Coordinates of C-alpha atoms and ligand atoms in Angstrom, one line a residue:
M20 CA 16.9 3.3 -15.2
N21 CA 15.0 3.2 -18.4
N22 CA 11.4 4.4 -18.4
L23 CA 8.7 2.4 -20.2
K24 CA 5.1 3.2 -20.5
G25 CA 2.2 0.9 -21.1
Q26 CA -1.6 1.0 -21.2
C27 CA -4.7 -1.0 -22.0
R28 CA -6.2 -0.5 -25.4
C29 CA -8.6 2.3 -24.3
G30 CA -6.1 4.0 -21.9
N31 CA -8.3 3.6 -18.8
I32 CA -5.4 1.8 -17.1
H33 CA -1.9 2.9 -17.7
F34 CA 1.5 2.3 -16.1
N35 CA 5.1 3.4 -15.9
I36 CA 8.0 1.1 -15.4
G37 CA 11.6 1.8 -14.4
T38 CA 13.9 -1.0 -15.3
N39 CA 17.5 -1.8 -16.3
I40 CA 16.5 -5.0 -18.1
N41 CA 17.3 -5.2 -21.8
L42 CA 13.8 -5.9 -23.2
S43 CA 15.0 -7.3 -26.5
Q44 CA 16.6 -10.1 -24.5
F45 CA 13.7 -10.6 -22.0
Q46 CA 11.4 -13.6 -22.6
P47 CA 7.9 -12.7 -21.4
R48 CA 6.5 -15.5 -19.4
Q49 CA 3.4 -16.9 -21.1
C50 CA 1.3 -18.7 -18.5
D51 CA -0.5 -21.8 -19.7
C52 CA -3.6 -21.5 -17.5
D53 CA -7.0 -21.0 -19.1
F54 CA -7.4 -17.5 -17.8
C55 CA -4.1 -16.1 -19.1
R56 CA -4.5 -18.0 -22.4
Q57 CA -7.9 -16.4 -22.9
Y58 CA -6.0 -13.0 -23.0
N59 CA -2.9 -14.3 -24.7
A60 CA -1.0 -12.7 -21.8
A61 CA 2.8 -13.0 -21.3
Y62 CA 4.3 -11.3 -18.3
F63 CA 7.2 -8.9 -17.8
S64 CA 8.6 -8.0 -14.4
D65 CA 11.8 -6.8 -12.9
P66 CA 12.4 -7.5 -9.2
E67 CA 14.8 -4.5 -9.1
G68 CA 12.5 -2.2 -11.1
K69 CA 9.6 0.0 -10.3
L70 CA 6.0 -0.2 -11.4
D71 CA 3.4 2.6 -11.1
V72 CA -0.1 1.8 -12.1
V73 CA -2.7 4.5 -12.6
I74 CA -6.4 3.7 -12.9
E75 CA -8.5 6.5 -14.4
N76 CA -12.0 5.1 -13.9
K77 CA -12.1 2.3 -11.3
E78 CA -15.8 1.5 -12.1
K79 CA -14.5 0.1 -15.4
I80 CA -11.9 -2.3 -14.0
K81 CA -12.1 -5.7 -12.6
C82 CA -9.8 -7.5 -10.2
C83 CA -10.3 -11.2 -10.0
G84 CA -8.5 -13.8 -8.0
Q85 CA -6.7 -16.7 -9.8
G86 CA -3.9 -19.1 -9.0
D87 CA -5.3 -20.5 -5.7
N88 CA -6.9 -17.1 -5.2
L89 CA -3.6 -15.7 -4.1
A90 CA -3.1 -13.3 -7.0
D91 CA -5.3 -10.5 -8.3
F92 CA -5.6 -10.1 -12.0
L93 CA -6.3 -6.5 -13.1
T94 CA -8.4 -6.2 -16.2
C95 CA -10.1 -3.3 -18.0
N96 CA -13.8 -3.9 -18.6
Q97 CA -14.0 -1.1 -21.2
C98 CA -11.5 -2.7 -23.7
D99 CA -11.2 -6.2 -22.2
S100 CA -7.4 -6.0 -21.7
L101 CA -5.5 -7.8 -19.0
I102 CA -3.0 -5.4 -17.5
G103 CA -1.2 -7.5 -15.0
V104 CA -1.2 -9.6 -11.9
F105 CA -0.6 -8.5 -8.3
Y106 CA 0.1 -10.3 -5.0
H107 CA 0.0 -8.8 -1.5
D108 CA 1.9 -10.6 1.2
D109 CA 0.5 -8.5 4.1
K110 CA 3.4 -6.1 3.9
Q111 CA 3.5 -5.0 0.3
W112 CA 2.5 -5.5 -3.3
Y113 CA 4.3 -7.5 -5.9
G114 CA 3.3 -7.4 -9.5
A115 CA 4.0 -8.4 -13.1
V116 CA 2.5 -6.7 -16.2
N117 CA 1.2 -8.1 -19.4
S118 CA 4.0 -7.4 -22.0
R119 CA 1.4 -7.1 -24.7
N120 CA 0.5 -3.7 -23.3
I121 CA 4.1 -2.4 -23.6
D122 CA 5.1 -1.0 -27.0
S123 CA 8.5 -2.6 -27.1
Q124 CA 10.2 -5.5 -28.8
F125 CA 10.7 -8.4 -26.4
A126 CA 12.4 -11.8 -27.1
D127 CA 10.3 -14.8 -27.8
D128 CA 7.7 -15.9 -25.1
L129 CA 8.7 -18.5 -22.6
T130 CA 5.8 -20.9 -21.7
I131 CA 5.5 -21.5 -18.0
S132 CA 3.1 -23.6 -16.0
P133 CA 2.6 -22.1 -12.5
K134 CA -0.6 -24.2 -12.0
K135 CA 1.8 -27.1 -11.2
L136 CA 3.3 -25.2 -8.2
S137 CA 1.9 -25.4 -4.7
A138 CA 0.6 -22.2 -3.1
D139 CA 3.9 -21.7 -1.2
E140 CA 6.0 -22.3 -4.3
K141 CA 3.9 -19.7 -6.2
K142 CA 4.4 -17.1 -3.5
S143 CA 8.1 -17.5 -3.3
R144 CA 8.4 -17.5 -7.0
W145 CA 6.4 -14.3 -7.3
K146 CA 8.5 -12.6 -4.7
E147 CA 11.6 -13.6 -6.6
L148 CA 10.5 -12.5 -10.1
W149 CA 7.9 -9.8 -9.8
F150 CA 8.3 -6.0 -9.3
A151 CA 8.7 -5.4 -5.6
Q152 CA 8.2 -1.6 -5.8
V153 CA 4.6 -1.4 -6.8
N154 CA 2.4 1.6 -6.5
I155 CA -1.3 1.4 -7.6
E156 CA -3.2 4.7 -7.8
R157 CA -6.9 4.2 -7.8
Ligands
ZN230 ZN1 -9.1 -0.3 -21.3

């Protein structure tokens, strides 16, 4: 697996990714909801990959619910970066990261509109697309 690193602008939140996806061919998913557009976020995830997130100072982060309040968006208050989005299904975490925090060349963004999906459709989509091996150290 290839290892990738990412972080928010100030470094308070950083993460490591293990993936076999060829990033230059991956189209980050740009969500068209108001929240994601405010951060110009576009998401990368690999259901077969691994995601480890480390939070240095948890006083300076914010988690807020969006998308029918099913998902938690992780942002850094210190530098106002959106790191990623996470969902817990009572068993485990799933997650996707904001590709803007990864120093790699991706393919063009793909606009998506999850706000049109029902809660159940969202959940099954996330389980299909997002990292399923997620570790968050806080
Ligand atoms: Zn930060």
